[in-house]
Coordinates of C-alpha atoms and ligand atoms in Angstrom, one line a residue:
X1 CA -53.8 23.9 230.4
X2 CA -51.6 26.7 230.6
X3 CA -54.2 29.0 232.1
X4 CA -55.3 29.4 235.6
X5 CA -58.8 29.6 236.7
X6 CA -59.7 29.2 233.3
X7 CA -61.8 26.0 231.6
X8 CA -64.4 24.9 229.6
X9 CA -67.4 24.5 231.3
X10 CA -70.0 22.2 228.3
X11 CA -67.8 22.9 225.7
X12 CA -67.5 26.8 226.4
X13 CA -64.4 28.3 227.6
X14 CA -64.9 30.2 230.9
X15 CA -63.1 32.5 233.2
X16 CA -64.0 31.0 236.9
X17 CA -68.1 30.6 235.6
X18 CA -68.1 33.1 233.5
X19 CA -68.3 32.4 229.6
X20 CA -65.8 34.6 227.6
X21 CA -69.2 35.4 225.1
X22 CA -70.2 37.1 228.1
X23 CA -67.1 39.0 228.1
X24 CA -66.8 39.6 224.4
X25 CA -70.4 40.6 224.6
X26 CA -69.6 43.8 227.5
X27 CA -65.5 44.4 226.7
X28 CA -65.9 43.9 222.6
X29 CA -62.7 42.3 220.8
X30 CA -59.8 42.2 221.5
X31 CA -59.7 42.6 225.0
X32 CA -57.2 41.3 227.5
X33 CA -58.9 38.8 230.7
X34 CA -57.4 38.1 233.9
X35 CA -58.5 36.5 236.8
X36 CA -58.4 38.5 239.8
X37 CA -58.7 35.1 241.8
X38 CA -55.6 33.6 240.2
X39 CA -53.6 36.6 240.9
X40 CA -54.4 36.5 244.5
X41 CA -53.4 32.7 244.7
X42 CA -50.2 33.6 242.6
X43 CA -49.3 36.5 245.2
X44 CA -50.0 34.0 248.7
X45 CA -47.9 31.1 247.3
X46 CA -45.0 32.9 247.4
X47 CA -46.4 34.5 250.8
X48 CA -46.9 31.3 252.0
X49 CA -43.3 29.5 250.8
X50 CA -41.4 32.2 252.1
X51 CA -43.3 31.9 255.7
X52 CA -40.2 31.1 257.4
X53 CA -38.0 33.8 256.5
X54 CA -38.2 37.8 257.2
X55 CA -39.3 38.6 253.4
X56 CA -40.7 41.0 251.1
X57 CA -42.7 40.3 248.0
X58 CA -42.1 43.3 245.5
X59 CA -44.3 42.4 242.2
X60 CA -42.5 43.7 239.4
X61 CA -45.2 46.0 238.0
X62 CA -43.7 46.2 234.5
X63 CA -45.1 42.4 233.8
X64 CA -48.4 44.2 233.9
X65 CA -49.7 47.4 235.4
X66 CA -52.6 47.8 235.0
X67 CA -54.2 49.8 238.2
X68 CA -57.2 47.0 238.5
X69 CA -54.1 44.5 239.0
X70 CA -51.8 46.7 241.1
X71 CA -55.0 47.6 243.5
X72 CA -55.7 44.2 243.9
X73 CA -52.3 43.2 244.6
X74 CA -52.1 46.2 246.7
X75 CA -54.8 45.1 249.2
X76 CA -53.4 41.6 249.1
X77 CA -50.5 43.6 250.9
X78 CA -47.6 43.3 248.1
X79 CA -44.8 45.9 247.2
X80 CA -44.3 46.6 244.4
X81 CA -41.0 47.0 241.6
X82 CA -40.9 50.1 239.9
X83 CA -38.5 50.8 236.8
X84 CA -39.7 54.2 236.4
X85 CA -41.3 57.5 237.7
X86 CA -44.3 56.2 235.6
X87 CA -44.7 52.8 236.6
X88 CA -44.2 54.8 240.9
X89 CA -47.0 57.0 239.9
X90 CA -49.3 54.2 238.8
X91 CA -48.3 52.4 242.2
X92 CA -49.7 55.1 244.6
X93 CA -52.7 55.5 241.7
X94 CA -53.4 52.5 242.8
X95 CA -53.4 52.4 246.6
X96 CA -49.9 51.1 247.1
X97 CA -47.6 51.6 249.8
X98 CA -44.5 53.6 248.8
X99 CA -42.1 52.3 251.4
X100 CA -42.8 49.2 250.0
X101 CA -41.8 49.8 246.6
X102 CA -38.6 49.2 245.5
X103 CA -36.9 51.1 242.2
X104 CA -34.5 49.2 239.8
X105 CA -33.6 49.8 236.4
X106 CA -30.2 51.0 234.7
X107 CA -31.4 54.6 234.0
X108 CA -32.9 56.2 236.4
X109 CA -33.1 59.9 235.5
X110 CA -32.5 62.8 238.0
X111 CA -36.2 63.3 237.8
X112 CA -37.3 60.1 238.3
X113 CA -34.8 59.7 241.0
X114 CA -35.8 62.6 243.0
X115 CA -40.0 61.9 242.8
X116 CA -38.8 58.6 244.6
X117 CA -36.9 60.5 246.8
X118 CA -40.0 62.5 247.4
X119 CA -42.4 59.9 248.1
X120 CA -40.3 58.2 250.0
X121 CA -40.0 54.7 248.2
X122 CA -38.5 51.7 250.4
X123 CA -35.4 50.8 248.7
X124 CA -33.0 52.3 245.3
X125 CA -31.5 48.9 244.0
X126 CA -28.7 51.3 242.2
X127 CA -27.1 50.0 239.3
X128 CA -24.1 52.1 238.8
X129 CA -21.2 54.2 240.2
X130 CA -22.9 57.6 238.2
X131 CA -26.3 56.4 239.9
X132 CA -24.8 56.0 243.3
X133 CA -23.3 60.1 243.3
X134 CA -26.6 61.7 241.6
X135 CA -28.6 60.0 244.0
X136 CA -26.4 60.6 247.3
X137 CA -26.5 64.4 245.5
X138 CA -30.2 64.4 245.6
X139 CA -30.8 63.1 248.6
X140 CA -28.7 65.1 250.3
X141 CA -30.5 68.3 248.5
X142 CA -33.9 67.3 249.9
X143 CA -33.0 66.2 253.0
X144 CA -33.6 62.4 252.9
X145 CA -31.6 58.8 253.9
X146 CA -32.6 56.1 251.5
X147 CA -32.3 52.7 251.9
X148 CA -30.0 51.2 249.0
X149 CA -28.7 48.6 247.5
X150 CA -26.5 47.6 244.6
X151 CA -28.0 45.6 241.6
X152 CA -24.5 43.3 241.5
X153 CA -24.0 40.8 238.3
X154 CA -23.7 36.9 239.3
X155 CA -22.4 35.6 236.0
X156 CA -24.9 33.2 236.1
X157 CA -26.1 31.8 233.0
X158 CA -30.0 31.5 233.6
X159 CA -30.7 29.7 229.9
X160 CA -33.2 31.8 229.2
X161 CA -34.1 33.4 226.1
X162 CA -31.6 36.0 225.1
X163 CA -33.3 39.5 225.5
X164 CA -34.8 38.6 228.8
X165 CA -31.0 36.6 230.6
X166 CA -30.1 39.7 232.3
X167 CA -27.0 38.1 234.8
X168 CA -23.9 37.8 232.6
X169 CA -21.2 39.3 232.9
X170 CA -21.7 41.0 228.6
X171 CA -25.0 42.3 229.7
X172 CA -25.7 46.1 230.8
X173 CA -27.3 45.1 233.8
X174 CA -25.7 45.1 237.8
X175 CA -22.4 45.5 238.9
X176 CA -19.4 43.1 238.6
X177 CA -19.0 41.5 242.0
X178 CA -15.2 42.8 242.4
X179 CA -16.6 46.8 241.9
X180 CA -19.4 46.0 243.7
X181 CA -17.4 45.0 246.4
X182 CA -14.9 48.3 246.1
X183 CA -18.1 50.5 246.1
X184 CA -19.1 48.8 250.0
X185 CA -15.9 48.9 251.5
X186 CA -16.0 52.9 250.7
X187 CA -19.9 53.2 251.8
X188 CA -19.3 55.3 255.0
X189 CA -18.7 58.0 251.7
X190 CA -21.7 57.6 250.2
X191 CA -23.6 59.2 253.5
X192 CA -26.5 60.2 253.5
X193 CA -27.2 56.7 251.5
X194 CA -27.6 54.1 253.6
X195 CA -26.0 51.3 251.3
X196 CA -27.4 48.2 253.6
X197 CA -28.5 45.4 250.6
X198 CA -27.1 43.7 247.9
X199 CA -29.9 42.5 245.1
X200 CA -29.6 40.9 241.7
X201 CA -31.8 39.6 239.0
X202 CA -30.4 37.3 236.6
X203 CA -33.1 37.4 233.8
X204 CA -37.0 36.1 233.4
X205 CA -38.6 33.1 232.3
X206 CA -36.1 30.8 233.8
X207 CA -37.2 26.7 235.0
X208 CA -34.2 26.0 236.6
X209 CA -34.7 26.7 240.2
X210 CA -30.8 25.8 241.1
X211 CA -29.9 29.2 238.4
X212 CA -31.5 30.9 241.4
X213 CA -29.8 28.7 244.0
X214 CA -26.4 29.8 242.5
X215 CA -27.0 33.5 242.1
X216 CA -28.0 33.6 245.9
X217 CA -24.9 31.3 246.6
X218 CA -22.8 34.4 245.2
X219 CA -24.7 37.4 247.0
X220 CA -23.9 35.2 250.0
X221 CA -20.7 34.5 249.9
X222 CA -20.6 39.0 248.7
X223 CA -22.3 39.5 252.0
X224 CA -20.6 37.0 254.2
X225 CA -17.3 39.1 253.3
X226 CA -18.6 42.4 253.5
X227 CA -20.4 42.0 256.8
X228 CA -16.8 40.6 258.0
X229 CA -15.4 44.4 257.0
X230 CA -18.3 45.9 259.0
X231 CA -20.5 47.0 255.9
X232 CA -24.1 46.3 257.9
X233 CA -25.8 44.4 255.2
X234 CA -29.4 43.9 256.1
X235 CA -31.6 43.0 253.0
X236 CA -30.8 40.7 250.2
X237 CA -33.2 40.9 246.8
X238 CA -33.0 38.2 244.5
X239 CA -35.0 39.7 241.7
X240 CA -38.0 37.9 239.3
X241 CA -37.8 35.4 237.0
X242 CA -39.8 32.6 237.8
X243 CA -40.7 30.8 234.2
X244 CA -44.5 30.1 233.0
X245 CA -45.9 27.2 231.3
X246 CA -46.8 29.0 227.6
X247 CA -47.0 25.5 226.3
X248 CA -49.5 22.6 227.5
X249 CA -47.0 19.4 229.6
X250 CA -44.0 22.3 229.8
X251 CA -44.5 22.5 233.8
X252 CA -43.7 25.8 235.4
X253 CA -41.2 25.1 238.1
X254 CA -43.0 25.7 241.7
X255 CA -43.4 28.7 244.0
X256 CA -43.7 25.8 246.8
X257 CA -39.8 24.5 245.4
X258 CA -38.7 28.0 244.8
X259 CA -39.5 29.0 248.2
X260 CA -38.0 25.9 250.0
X261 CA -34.6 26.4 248.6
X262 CA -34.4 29.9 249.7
X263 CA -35.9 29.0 253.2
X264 CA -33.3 26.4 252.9
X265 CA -29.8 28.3 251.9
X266 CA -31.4 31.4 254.0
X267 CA -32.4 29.3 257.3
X268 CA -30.0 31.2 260.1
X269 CA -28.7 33.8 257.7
X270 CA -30.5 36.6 259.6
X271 CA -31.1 38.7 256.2
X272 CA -34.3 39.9 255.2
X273 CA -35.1 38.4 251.7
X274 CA -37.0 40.3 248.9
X275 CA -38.0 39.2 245.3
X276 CA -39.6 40.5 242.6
X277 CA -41.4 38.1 241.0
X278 CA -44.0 39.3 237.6
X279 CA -44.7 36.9 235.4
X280 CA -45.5 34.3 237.3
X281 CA -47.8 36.0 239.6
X282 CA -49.9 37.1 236.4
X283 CA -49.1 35.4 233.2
X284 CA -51.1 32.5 233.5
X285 CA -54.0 34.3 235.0
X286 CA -54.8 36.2 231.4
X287 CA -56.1 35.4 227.8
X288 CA -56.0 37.6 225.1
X289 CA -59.8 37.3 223.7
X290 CA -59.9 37.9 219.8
X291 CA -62.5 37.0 216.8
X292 CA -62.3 35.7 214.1
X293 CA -62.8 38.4 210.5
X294 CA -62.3 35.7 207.7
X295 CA -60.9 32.3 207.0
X296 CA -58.8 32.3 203.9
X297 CA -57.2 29.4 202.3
X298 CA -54.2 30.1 200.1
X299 CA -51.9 27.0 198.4
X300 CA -51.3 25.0 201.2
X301 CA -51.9 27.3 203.9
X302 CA -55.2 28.1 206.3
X303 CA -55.0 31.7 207.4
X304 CA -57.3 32.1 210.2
X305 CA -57.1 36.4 210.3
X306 CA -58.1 37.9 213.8
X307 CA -59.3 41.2 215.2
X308 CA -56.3 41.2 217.8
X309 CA -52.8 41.9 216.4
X310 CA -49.2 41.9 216.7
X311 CA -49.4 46.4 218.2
X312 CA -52.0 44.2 220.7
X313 CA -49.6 40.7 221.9
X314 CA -46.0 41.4 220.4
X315 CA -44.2 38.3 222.4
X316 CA -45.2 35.8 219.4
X317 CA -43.1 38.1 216.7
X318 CA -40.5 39.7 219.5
X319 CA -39.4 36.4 221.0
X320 CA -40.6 33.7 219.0
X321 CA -43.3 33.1 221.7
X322 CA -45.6 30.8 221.8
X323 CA -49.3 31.1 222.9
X324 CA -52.0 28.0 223.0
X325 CA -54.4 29.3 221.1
X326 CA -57.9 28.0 222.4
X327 CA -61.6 27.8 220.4
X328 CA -63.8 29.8 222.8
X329 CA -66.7 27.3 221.8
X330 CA -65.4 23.5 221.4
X331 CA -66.9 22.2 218.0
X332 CA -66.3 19.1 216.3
X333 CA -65.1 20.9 212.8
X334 CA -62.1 18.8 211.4
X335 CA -58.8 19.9 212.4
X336 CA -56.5 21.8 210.1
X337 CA -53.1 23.0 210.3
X338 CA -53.9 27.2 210.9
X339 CA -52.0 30.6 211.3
X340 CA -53.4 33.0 213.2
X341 CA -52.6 36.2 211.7
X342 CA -53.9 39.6 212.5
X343 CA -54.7 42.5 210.2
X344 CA -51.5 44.6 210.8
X345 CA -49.1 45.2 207.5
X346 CA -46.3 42.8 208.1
X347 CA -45.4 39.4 208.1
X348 CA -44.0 39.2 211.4
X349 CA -47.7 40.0 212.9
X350 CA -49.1 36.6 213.6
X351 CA -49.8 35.4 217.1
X352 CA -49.6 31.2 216.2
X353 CA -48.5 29.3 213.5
X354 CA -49.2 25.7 211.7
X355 CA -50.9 24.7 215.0
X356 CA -53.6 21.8 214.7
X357 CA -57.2 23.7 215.6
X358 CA -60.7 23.1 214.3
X359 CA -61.3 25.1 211.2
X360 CA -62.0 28.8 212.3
X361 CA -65.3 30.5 211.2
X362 CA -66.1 33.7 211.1
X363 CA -67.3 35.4 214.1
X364 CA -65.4 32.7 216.2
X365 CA -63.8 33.8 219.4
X366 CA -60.5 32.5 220.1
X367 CA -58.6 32.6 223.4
X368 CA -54.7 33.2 223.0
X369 CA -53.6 31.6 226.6
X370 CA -51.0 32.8 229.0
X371 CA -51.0 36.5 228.1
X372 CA -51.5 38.4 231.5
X373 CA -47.9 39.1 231.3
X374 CA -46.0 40.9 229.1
X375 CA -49.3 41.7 227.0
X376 CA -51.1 44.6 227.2
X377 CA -47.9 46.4 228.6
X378 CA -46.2 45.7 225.2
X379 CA -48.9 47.2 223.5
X380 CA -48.9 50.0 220.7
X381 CA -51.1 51.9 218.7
X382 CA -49.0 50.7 215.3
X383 CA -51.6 51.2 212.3
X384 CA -53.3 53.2 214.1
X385 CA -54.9 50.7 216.0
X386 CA -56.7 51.7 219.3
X387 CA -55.1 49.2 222.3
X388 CA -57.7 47.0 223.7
X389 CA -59.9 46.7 226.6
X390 CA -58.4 45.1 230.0
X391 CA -61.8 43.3 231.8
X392 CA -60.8 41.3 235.3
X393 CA -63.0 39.0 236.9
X394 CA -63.3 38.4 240.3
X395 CA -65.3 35.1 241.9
X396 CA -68.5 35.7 239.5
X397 CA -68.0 39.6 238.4
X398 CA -66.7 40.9 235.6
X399 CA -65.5 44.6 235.6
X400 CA -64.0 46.6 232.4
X401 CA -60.8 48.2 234.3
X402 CA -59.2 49.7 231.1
X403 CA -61.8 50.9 228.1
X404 CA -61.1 50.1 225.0
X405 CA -59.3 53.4 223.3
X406 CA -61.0 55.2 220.6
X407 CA -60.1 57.5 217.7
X408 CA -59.8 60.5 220.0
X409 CA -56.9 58.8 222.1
X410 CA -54.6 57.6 219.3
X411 CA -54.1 61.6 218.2
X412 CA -54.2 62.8 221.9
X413 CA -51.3 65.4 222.2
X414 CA -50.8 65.8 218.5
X415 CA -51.2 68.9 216.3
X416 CA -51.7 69.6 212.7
X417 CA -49.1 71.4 210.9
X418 CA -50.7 73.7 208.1
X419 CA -48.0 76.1 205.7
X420 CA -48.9 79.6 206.5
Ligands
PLP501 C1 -38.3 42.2 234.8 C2 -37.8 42.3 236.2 C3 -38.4 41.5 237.2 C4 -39.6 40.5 236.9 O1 -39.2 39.4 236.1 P1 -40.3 38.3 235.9 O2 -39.6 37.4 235.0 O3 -41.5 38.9 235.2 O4 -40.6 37.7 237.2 C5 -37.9 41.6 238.4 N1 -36.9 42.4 238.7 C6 -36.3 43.2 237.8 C7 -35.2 44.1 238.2 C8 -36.7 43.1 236.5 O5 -36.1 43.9 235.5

């Protein structure tokens, strides 16, 4: 099962105890659920495999920010990943700590910049020359020393899928390890930056631990030199990317592994160790919960057409993605080969396809697995469709922590243009 904390309990599918009917009956449909319980046992394995070594755990609040996740995570003690101003101000929304958070992303703006500046986050991973001057400009303007490190580019192939490998050299992300290299050696210029860590990220939904192993063999071997010319590096940060099992037998590699090779290639190193890991803290702890509007059979093809659409779970039409898509109450209708489609005007919006389920009714409620990540955060209002409700639960609770938007929000902002 690809989910966490979620299971049938007498042939009803159930978040911890509680049946999603329940949850459909408070949140309506479509509506994202996560378990709070499975985040916070996401969040302490890596705590926990990374006990022998001076480390940070930034979660990478773009996999989903929801404030009912981030204040969670945010008493479980984590920092937090920013990749813009907004995704900072829904951090300290939520109770985080800004010195803990740490601000990546290859276009900052001036603005964004200087509200980090302001709030004095923990750490600038800076992704550019350009970056490097506007924020020593800024800082010096305001009166602050940041902590900073460059984003550099491994060249490590992570055989992942291609809009989410990040650590190539063709990609727009980091700096080349020979300029990033240039840019230490001259870092008594960049004062009042203190340029004291070296982080990459090579790109997300990746099994193969040793990818990682290599990427951190080259910031190494970057830091080993540099240290030799004096530069004081302090903190390496090897990024997120930790894959998800989306499809039931496709094991996601282990935190518990993951941590034990960087305990192991760290051990002695004397570096403090930060990673951002997203996905896997929260994609397996959500469903997407959607009901069934009509069964229609064409020439050789079972359409079963849901209330939840491609403006509501884009990864399926985006990526190719694929979602297990679960019958919230087990029956024993025959099988038949079914899309699940949703009511927006395009052929790309479907969120499964030809999979082998019992004949959908009507009124069923169907769980699409494995969404807490990169879900609601993908979301739209295309067609005018209001995004969904977010409802965690926590041991036997259930708490709506993001309504479901109405009319009144989609035009929020707008005006009506009327000839004079
Ligand atoms: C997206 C991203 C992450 C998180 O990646 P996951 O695959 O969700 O773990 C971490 N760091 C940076 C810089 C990112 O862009």
């Amino acid at each position: 099962m690809p989910t966490q904390k979620f299971h049938y309990i007498d042939d009803i599918f159930c978040c911890h105890e509680v049946p999603l009917e329940t949850i459909a009956e408070q949140a309506g449909t479509p509506s994202y659920v996560y378990s709070g319980d499975a985040i916070r046992e996401n969040y302490r394995a890596y705590d926990r495999a990374l006990a022998g070594l001076e480390h940070d755990i930034h979660y990478a609040v773009k996999a989903n920010s929801s404030l009912g996740i981030l204040s969670l995570l945010a008493e479980e003690g984590a920092g937090f990943d920013i990749v813009s101003g907004g995704e900072l101000y829904r951090v300290l929304k939520a109770g985080g700590d800004p010195s803990r958070v740490v601000f990546s992303g290859v276009g900052k703006t001036s603005e964004e910049l200087r509200y980090a500046l302001e709030q004095e986050i923990g750490r600038f991973n800076c992704e550019s020359d350009g970056e490097l001057r506007l924020l020593r400009e800024l800082a010096a303007q305001i009166g602050r020393k940041p902590e900073v490190s460059l984003r550099v580019n491994p060249d490590i192939d992570a055989e992942t899928h291609p809009y989410i490998a990040t650590g190539l050299r063709e990609h727009k992300f980091g700096i080349g390890l020979a300029e990033a290299e240039r840019i230490y050696r001259q870092a008594a210029e960049l004062h009042p930056l203190r340029l004291n860590g070296i982080g990459c990220h090579i790109g997300s939904q990746i099994f193969n631990i040793g990818a990682f192993a290599e990427a951190l063999q080259r910031v190494l071997e970057l830091a080993g030199r540099l240290r030799g010319f004096g530069v004081p590096i302090e903190a390496l940060d090897l990024g997120g990317g930790l894959g998800v099992e989306y499809e039931t037998g496709k094991q996601s590699p282990s935190i518990a592994d993951y941590g034990r090779m960087l305990c192991a290639a760290l051990a002695g190193a004397n570096f403090r160790l930060g990673i951002e890991p997203g996905r896997s803290i929260v994609g397996q702890a959500g469903v997407l919960l959607t009901r069934v509007l009509y069964r229609k059979a064409g020439e050789g093809k079972v359409f079963a057409i849901v209330d939840a659409a491609m403006n509501d779970l884009i990864r399926p039409a985006l990526y190719r993605a694929h979602h297990e898509v679960l019958p919230v109450r087990r029956s024993g209708r025959p099988v038949e080969l079914t899309d699940v489609v949703g009511p927006v005007c395009e052929s790309g919006d479907f969120l499964a396809k030809g999979r082998a389920m019992p004949r959908a009714e009507p009124g069923d409620l169907l769980a699409i697995a494995t969404t807490g990540a990169y879900g609601f955060v993908l979301s739209s209002n295309y067609n005018s469709r209001p995004r969904a409700a977010e409802a965690l639960v926590e041991g036997g609770s259930v708490r709506i922590v993001r309504r479901r938007e109405i009319w009144e929000d989609l035009i929020r902002g707008e005006v009506v243009c009327v000839q004079a």
